[in-house]
mmCIF file with all atom_site columns, C-alpha atoms in Angstrom:
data_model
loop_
_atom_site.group_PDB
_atom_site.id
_atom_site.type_symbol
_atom_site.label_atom_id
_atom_site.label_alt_id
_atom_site.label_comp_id
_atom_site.label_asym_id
_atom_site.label_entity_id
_atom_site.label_seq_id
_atom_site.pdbx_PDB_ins_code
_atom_site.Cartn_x
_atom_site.Cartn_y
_atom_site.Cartn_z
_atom_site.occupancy
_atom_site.B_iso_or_equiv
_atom_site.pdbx_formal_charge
_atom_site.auth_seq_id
_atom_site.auth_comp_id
_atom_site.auth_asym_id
_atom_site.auth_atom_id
_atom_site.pdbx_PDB_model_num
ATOM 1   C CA . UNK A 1 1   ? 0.000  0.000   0.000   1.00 35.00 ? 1   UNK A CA 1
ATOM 2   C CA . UNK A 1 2   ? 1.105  3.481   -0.776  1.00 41.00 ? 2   UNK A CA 1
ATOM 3   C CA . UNK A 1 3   ? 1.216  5.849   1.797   1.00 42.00 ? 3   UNK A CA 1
ATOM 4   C CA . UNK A 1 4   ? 2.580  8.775   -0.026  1.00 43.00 ? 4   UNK A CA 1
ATOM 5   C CA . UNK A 1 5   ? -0.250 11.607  -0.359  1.00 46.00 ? 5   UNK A CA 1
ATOM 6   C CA . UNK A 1 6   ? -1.850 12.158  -3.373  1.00 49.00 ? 6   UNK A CA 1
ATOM 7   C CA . UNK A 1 7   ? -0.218 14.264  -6.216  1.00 55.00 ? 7   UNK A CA 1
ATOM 8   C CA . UNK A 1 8   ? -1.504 17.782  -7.337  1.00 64.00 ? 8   UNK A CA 1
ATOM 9   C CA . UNK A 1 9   ? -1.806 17.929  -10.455 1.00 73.00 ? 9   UNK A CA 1
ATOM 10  C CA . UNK A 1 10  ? 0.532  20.117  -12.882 1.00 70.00 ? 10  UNK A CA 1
ATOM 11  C CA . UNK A 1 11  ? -0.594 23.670  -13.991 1.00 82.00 ? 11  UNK A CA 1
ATOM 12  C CA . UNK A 1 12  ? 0.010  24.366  -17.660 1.00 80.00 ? 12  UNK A CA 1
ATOM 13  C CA . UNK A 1 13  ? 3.372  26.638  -17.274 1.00 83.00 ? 13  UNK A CA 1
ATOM 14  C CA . UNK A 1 14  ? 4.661  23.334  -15.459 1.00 84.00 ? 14  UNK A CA 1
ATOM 15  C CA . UNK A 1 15  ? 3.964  20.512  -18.491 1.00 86.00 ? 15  UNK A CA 1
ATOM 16  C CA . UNK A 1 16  ? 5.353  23.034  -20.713 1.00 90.00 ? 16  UNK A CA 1
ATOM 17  C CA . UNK A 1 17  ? 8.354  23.293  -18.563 1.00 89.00 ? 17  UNK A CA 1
ATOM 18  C CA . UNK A 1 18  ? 8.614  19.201  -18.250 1.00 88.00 ? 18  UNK A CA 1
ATOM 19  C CA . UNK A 1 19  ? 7.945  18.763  -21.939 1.00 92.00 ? 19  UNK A CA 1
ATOM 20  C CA . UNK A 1 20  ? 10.610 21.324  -23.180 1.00 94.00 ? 20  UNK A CA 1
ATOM 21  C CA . UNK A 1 21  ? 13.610 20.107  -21.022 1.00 92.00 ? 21  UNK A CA 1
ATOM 22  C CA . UNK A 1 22  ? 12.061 15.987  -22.092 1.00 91.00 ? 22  UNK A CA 1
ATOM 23  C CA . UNK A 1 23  ? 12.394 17.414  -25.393 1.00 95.00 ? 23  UNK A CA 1
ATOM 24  C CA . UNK A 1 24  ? 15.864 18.589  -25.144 1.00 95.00 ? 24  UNK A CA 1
ATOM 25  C CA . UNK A 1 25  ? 17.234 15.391  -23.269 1.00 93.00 ? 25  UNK A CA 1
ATOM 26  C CA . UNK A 1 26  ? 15.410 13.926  -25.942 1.00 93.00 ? 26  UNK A CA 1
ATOM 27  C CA . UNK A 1 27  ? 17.560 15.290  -29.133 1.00 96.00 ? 27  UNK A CA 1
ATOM 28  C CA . UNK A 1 28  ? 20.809 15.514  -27.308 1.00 95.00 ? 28  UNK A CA 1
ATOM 29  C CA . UNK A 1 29  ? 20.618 11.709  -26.517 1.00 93.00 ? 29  UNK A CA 1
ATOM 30  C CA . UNK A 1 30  ? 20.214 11.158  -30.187 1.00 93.00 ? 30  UNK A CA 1
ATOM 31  C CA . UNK A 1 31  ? 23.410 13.343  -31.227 1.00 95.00 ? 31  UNK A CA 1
ATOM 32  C CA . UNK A 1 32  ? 25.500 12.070  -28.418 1.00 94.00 ? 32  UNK A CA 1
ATOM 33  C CA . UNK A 1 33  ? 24.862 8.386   -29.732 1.00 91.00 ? 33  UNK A CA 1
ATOM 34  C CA . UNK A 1 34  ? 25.343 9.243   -33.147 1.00 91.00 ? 34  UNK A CA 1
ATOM 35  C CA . UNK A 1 35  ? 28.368 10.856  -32.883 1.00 92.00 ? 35  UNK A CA 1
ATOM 36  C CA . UNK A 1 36  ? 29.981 10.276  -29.823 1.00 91.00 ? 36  UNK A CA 1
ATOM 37  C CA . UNK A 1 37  ? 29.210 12.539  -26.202 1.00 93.00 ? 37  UNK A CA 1
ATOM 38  C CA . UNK A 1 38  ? 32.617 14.603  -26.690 1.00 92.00 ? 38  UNK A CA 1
ATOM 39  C CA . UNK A 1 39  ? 31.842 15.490  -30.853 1.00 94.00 ? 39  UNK A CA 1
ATOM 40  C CA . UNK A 1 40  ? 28.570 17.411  -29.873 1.00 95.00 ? 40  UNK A CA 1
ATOM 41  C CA . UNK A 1 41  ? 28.662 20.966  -28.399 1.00 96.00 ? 41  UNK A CA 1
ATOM 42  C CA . UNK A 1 42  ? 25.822 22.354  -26.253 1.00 96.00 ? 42  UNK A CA 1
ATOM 43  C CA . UNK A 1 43  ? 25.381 24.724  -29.310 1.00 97.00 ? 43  UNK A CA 1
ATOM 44  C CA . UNK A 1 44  ? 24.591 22.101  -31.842 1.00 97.00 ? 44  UNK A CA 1
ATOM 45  C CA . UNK A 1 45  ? 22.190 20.426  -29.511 1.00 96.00 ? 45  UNK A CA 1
ATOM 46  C CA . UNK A 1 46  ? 20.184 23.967  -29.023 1.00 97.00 ? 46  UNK A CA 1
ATOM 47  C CA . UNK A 1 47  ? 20.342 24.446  -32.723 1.00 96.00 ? 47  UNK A CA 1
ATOM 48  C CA . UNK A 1 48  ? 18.569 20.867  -33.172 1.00 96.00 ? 48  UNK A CA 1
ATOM 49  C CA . UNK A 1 49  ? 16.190 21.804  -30.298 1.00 95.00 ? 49  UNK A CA 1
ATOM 50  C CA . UNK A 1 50  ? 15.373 24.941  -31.807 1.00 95.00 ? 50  UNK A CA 1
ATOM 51  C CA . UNK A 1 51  ? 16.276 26.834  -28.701 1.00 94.00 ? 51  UNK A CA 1
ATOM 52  C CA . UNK A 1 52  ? 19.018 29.026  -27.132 1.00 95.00 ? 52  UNK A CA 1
ATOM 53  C CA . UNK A 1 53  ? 21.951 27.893  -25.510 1.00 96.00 ? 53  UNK A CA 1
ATOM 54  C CA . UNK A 1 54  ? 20.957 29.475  -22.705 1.00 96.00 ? 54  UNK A CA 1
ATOM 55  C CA . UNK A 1 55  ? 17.721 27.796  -22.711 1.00 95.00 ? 55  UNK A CA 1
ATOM 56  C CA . UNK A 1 56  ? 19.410 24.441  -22.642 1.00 96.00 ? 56  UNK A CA 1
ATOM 57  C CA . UNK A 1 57  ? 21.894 25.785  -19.614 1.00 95.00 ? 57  UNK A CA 1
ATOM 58  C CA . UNK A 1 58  ? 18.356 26.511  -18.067 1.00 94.00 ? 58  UNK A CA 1
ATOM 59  C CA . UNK A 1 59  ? 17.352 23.294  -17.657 1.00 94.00 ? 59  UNK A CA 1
ATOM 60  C CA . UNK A 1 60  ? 21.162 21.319  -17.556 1.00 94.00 ? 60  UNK A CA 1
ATOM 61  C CA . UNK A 1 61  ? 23.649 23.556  -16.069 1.00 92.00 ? 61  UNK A CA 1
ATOM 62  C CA . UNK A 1 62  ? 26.112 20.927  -17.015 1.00 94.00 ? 62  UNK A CA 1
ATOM 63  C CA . UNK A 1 63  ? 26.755 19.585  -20.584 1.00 96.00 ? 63  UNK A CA 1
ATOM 64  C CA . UNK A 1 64  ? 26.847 16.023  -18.879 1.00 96.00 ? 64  UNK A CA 1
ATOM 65  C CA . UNK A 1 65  ? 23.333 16.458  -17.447 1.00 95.00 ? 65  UNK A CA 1
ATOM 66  C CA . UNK A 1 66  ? 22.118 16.690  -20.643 1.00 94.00 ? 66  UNK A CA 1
ATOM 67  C CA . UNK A 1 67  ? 22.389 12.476  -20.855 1.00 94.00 ? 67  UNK A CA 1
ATOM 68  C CA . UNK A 1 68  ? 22.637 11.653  -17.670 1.00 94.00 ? 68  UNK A CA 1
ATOM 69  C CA . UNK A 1 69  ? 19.433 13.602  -17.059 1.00 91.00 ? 69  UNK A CA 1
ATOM 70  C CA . UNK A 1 70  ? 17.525 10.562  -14.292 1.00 93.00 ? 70  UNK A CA 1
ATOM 71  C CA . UNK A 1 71  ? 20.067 11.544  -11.436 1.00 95.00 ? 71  UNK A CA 1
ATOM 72  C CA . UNK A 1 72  ? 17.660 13.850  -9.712  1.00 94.00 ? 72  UNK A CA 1
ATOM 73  C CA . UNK A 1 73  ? 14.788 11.234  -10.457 1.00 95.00 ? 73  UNK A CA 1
ATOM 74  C CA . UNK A 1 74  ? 16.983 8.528   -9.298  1.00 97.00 ? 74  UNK A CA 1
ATOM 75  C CA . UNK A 1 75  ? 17.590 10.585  -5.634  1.00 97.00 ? 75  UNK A CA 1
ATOM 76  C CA . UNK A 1 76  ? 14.111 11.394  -5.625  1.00 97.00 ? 76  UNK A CA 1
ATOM 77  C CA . UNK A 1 77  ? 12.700 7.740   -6.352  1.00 98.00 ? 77  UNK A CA 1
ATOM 78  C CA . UNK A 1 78  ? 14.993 6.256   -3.430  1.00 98.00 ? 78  UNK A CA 1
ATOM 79  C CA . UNK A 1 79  ? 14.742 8.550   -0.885  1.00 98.00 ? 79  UNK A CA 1
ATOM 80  C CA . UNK A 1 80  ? 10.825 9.164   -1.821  1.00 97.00 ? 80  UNK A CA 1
ATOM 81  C CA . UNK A 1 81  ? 10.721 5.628   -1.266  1.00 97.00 ? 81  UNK A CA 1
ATOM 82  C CA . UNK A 1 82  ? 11.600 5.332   2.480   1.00 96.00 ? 82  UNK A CA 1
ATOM 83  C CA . UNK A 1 83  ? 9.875  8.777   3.129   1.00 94.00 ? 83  UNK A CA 1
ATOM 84  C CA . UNK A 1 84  ? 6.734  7.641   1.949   1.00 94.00 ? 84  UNK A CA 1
ATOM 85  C CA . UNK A 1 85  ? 6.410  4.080   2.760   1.00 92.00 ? 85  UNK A CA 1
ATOM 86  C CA . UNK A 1 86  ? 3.705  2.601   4.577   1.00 88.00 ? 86  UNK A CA 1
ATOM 87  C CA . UNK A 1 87  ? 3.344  3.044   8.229   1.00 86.00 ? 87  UNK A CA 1
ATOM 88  C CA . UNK A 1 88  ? 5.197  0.537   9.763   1.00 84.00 ? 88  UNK A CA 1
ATOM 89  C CA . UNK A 1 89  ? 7.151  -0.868  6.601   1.00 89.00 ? 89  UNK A CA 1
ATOM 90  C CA . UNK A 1 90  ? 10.550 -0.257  7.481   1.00 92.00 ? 90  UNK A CA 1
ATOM 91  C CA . UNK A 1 91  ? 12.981 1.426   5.162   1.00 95.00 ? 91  UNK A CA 1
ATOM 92  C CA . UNK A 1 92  ? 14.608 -1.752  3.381   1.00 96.00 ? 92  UNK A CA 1
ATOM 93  C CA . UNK A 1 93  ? 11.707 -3.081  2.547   1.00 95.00 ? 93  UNK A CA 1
ATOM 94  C CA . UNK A 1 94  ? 10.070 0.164   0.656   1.00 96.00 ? 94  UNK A CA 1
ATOM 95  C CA . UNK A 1 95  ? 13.469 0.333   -0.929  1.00 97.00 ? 95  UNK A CA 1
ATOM 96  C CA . UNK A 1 96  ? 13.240 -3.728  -1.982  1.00 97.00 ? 96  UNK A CA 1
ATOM 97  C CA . UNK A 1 97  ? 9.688  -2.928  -3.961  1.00 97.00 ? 97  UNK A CA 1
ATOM 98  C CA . UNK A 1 98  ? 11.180 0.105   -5.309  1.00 97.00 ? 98  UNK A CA 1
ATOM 99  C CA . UNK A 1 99  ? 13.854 -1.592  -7.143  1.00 98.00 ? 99  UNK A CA 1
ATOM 100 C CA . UNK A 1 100 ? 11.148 -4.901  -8.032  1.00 97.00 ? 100 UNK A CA 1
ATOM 101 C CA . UNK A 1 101 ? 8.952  -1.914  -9.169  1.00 97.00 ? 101 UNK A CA 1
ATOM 102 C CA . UNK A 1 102 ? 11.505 0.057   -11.394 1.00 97.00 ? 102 UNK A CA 1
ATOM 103 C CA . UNK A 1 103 ? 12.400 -4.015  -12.684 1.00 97.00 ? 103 UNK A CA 1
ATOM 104 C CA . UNK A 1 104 ? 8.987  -4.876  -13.780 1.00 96.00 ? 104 UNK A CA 1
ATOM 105 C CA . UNK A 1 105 ? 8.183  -1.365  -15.266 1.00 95.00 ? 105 UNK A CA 1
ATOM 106 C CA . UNK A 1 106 ? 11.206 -1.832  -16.945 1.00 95.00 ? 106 UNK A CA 1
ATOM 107 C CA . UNK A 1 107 ? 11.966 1.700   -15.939 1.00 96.00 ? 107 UNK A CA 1
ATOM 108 C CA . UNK A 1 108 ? 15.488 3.278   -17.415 1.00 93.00 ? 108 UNK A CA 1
ATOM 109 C CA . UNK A 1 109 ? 16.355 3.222   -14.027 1.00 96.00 ? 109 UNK A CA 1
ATOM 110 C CA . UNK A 1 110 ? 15.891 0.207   -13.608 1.00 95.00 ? 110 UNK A CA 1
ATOM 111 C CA . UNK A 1 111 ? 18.782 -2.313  -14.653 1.00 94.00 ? 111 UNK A CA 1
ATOM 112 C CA . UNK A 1 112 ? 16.901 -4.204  -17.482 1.00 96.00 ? 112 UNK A CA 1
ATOM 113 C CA . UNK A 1 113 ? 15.958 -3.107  -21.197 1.00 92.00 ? 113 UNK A CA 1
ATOM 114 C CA . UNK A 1 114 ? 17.019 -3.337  -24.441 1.00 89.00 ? 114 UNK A CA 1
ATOM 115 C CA . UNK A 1 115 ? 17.812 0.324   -25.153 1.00 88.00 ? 115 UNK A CA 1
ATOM 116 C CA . UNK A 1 116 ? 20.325 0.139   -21.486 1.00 92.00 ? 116 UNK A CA 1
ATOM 117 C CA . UNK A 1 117 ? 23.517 -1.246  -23.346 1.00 91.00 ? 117 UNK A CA 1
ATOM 118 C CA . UNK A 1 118 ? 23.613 0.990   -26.091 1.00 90.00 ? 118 UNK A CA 1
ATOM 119 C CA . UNK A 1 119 ? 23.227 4.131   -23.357 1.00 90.00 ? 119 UNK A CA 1
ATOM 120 C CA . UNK A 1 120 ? 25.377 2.946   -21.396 1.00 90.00 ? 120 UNK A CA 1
ATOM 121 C CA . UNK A 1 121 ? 28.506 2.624   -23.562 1.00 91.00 ? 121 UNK A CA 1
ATOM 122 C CA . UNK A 1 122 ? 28.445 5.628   -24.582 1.00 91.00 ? 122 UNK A CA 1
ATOM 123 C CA . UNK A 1 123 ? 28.675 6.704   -21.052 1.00 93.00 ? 123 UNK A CA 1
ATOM 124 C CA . UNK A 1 124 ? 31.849 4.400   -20.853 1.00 92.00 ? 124 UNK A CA 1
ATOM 125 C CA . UNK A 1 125 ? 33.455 6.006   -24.379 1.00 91.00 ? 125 UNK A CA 1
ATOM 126 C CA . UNK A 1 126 ? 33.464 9.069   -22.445 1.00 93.00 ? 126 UNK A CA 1
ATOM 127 C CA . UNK A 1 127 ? 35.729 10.584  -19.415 1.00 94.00 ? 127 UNK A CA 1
ATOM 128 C CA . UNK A 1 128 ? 33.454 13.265  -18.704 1.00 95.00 ? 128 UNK A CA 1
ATOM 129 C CA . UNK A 1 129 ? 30.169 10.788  -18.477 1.00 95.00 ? 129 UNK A CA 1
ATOM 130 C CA . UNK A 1 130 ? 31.754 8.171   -15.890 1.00 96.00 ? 130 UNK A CA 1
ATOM 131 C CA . UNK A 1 131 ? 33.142 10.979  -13.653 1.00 96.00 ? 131 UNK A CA 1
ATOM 132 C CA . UNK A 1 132 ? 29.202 12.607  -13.682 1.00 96.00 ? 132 UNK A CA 1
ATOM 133 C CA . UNK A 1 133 ? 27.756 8.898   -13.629 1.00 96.00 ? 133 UNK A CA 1
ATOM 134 C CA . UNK A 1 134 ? 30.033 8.586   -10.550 1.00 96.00 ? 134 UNK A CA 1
ATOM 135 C CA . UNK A 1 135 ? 28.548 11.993  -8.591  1.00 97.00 ? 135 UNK A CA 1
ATOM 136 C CA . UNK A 1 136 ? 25.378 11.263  -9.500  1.00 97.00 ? 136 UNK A CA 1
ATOM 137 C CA . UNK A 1 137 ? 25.738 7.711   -7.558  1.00 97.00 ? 137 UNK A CA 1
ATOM 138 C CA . UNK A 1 138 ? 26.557 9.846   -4.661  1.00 97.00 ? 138 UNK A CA 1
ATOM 139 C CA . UNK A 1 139 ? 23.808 12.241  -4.989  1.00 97.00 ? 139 UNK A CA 1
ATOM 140 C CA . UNK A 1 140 ? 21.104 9.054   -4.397  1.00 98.00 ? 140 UNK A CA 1
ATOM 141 C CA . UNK A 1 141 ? 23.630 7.946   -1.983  1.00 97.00 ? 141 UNK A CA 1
ATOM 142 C CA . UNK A 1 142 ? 23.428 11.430  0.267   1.00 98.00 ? 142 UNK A CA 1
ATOM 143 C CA . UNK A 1 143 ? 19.615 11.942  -0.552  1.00 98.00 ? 143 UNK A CA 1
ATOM 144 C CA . UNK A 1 144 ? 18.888 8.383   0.677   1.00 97.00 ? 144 UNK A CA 1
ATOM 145 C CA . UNK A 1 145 ? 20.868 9.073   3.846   1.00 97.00 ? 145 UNK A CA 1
ATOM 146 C CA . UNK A 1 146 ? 18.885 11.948  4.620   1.00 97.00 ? 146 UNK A CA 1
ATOM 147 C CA . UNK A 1 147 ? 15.682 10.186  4.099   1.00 96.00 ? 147 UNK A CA 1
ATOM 148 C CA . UNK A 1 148 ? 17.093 7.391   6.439   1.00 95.00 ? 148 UNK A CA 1
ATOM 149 C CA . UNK A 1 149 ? 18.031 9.639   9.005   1.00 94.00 ? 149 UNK A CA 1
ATOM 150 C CA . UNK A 1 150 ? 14.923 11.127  9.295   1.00 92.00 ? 150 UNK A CA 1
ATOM 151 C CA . UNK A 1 151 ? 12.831 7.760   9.263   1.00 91.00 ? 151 UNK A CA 1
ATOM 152 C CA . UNK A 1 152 ? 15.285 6.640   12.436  1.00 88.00 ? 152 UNK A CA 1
ATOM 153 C CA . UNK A 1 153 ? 14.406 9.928   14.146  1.00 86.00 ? 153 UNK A CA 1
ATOM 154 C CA . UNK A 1 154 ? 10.805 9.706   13.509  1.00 82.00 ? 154 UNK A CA 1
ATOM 155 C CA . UNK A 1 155 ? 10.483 5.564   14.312  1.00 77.00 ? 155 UNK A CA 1
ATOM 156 C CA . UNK A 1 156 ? 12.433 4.943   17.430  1.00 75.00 ? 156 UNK A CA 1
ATOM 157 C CA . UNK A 1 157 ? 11.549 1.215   16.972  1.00 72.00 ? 157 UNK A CA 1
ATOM 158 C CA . UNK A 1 158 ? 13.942 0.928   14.067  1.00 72.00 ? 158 UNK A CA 1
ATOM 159 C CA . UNK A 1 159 ? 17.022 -1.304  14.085  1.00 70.00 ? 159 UNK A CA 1
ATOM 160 C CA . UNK A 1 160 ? 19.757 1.233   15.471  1.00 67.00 ? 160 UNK A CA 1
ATOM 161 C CA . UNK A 1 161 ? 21.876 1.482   12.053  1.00 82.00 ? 161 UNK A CA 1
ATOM 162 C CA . UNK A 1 162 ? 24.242 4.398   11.006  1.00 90.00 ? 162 UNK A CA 1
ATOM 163 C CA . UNK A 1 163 ? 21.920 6.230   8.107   1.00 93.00 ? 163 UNK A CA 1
ATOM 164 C CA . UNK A 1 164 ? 25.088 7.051   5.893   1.00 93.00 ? 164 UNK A CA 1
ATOM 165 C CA . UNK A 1 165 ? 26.383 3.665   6.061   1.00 93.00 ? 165 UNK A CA 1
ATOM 166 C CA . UNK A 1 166 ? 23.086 2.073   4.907   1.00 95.00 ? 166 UNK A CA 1
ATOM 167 C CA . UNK A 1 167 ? 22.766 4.264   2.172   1.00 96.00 ? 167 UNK A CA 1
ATOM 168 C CA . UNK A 1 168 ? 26.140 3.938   0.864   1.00 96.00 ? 168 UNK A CA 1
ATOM 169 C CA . UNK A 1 169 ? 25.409 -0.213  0.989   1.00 96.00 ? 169 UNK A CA 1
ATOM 170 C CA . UNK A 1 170 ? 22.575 0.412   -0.415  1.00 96.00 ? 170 UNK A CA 1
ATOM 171 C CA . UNK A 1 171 ? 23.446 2.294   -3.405  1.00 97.00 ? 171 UNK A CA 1
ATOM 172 C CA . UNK A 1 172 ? 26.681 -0.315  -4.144  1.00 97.00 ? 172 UNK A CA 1
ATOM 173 C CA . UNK A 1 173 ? 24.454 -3.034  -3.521  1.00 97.00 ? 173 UNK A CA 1
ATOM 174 C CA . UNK A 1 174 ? 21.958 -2.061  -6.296  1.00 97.00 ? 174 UNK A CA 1
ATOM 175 C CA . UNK A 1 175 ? 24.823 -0.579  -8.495  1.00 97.00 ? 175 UNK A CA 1
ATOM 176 C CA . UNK A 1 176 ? 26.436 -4.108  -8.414  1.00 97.00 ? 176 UNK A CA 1
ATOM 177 C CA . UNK A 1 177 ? 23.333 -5.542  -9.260  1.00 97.00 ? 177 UNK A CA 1
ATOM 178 C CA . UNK A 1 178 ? 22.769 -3.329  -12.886 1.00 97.00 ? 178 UNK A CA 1
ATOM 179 C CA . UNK A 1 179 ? 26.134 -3.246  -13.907 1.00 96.00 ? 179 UNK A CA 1
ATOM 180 C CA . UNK A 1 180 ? 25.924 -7.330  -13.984 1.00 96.00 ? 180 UNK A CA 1
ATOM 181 C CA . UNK A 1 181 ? 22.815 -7.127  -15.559 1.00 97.00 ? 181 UNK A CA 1
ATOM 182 C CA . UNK A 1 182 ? 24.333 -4.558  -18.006 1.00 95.00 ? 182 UNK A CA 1
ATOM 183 C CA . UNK A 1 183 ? 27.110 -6.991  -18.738 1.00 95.00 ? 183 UNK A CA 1
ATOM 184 C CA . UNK A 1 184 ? 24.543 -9.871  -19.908 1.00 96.00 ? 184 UNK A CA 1
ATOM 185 C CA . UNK A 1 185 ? 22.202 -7.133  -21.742 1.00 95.00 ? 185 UNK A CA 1
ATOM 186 C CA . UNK A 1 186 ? 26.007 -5.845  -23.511 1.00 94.00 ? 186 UNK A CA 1
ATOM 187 C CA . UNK A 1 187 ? 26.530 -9.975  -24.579 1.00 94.00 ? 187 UNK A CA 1
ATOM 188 C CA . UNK A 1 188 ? 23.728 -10.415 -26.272 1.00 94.00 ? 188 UNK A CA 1
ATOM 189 C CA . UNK A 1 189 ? 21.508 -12.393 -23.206 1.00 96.00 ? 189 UNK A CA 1
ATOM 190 C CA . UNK A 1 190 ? 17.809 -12.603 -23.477 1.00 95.00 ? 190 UNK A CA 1
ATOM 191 C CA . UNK A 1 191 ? 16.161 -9.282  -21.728 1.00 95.00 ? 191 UNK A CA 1
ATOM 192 C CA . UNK A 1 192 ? 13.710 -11.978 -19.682 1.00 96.00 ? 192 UNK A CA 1
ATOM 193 C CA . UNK A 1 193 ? 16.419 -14.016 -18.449 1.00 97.00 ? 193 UNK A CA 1
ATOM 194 C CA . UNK A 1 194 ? 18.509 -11.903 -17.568 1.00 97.00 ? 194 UNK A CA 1
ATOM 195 C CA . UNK A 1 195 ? 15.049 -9.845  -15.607 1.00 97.00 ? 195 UNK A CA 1
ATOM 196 C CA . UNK A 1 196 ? 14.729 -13.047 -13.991 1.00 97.00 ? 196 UNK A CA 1
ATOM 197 C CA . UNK A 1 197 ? 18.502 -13.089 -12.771 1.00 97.00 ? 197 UNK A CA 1
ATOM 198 C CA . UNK A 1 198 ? 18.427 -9.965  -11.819 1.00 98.00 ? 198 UNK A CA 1
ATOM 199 C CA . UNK A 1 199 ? 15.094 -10.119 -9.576  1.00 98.00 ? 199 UNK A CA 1
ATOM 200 C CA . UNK A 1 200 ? 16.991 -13.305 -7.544  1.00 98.00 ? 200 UNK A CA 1
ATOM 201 C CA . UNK A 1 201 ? 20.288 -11.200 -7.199  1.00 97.00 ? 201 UNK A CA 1
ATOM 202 C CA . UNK A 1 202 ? 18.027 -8.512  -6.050  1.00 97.00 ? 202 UNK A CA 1
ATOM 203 C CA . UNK A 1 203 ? 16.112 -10.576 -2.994  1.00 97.00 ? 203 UNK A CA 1
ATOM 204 C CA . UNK A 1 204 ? 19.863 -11.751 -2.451  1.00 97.00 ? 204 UNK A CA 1
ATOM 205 C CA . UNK A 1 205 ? 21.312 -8.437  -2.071  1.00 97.00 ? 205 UNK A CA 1
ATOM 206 C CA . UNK A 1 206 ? 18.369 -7.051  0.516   1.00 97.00 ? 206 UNK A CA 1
ATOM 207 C CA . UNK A 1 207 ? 18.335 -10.187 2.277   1.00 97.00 ? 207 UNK A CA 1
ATOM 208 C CA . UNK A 1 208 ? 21.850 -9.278  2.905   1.00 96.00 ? 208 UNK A CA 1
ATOM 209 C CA . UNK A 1 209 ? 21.569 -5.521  3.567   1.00 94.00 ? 209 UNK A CA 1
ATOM 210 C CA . UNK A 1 210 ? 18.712 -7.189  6.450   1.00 92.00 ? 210 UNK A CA 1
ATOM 211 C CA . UNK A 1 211 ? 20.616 -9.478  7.775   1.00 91.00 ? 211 UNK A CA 1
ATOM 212 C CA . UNK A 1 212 ? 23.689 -6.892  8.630   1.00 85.00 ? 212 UNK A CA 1
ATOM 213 C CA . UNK A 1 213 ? 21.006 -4.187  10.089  1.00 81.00 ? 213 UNK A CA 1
ATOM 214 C CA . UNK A 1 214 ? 19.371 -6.776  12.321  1.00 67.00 ? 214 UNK A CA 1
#
């Protein structure tokens, strides 16, 4: 059961807003596959967008943010997912049916899809990419914390477990997880199997993480 209140819904200026940056991400995914992250300027991705480059800077202040646009949505989605959770669920397990959920929507976040290997190496082709891909991971890591910290302040009946060191197992626990799935996607395995390998080294990894917080 979700416990998270319901959302309000988006005034006009707002979808506008979402739809232009979507847009943007959009087209400079496109030329950064094509021709390689490092070949295309911000410039060249405004002039395909048919807006300014400050526009784009508007919505990306970094060139890298321009692919690697899901960090905030990745923060939000993990920490959301221990803030909201269900009276009484505690925060491993809201994070467990987050990850099954983001698995069986086949969400870009979440570790399994046939578009993921072709993303992803061109995030490996370029310096610039890993270092951002490597901040962002510590981003969800610091937002999850937070989230963490205040569920153990607000739920004294919670196992007594340092905040940042859950998050930080968290986060390599579930990175570990993708980049193996990656790997098998990247070789050519069958999407399904390798959704049903991943869902089994998922339960393995939180029974883990619950095991070591008691």
């Amino acid at each position: 059961m979700d416990a998270s209140p319901p959302q309000e819904p988006l005034s006009l200026r707002e979808r506008k807003k979402r739809q232009t940056r979507q847009r943007i991400s959009d087209i400079a995914t496109l030329l950064f596959r094509e021709h390689g992250f490092d070949q295309v300027t911000v410039a060249e991705v405004a002039r395909a967008a048919g807006v300014s480059t400050m526009t784009v800077f508007n919505y990306f202040p970094r060139k890298e943010d321009l692919f690697l646009d899901r960090i905030p949505e990745a923060a939000d989605l993990f920490a959301g997912a221990v803030r909201d959770r269900a009276q009484g669920e505690p925060p491993l397990a809201a994070l467990r049916r987050l990850t099954l959920r983001l698995l069986d929507e086949r969400h870009p976040l979440g570790g399994v899809g046939e578009t993921l290997p072709p993303f992803w190496r061109t995030v490996a082709a370029s310096p610039a990419l890993r270092a951002r891909g490597r901040e962002g991971l510590d981003e969800v890591e610091t937002a999850l914390a937070a989230a963490l910290t205040e569920a153990a302040a607000a739920d004294p009946g919670l196992p007594a477990t340092d905040p940042a060191l859950l998050a930080a197992l968290t986060v390599a626990a579930y990175r570990t997880v993708v980049t193996a799935s990656l790997r098998r996607l990247s070789a050519g395995d069958p999407v399904e199997e390798v959704a049903e390998d991943h869902r089994a080294r998922l339960g393995s990894a939180f029974d883990a993480l619950e095991r070591m917080t008691g």
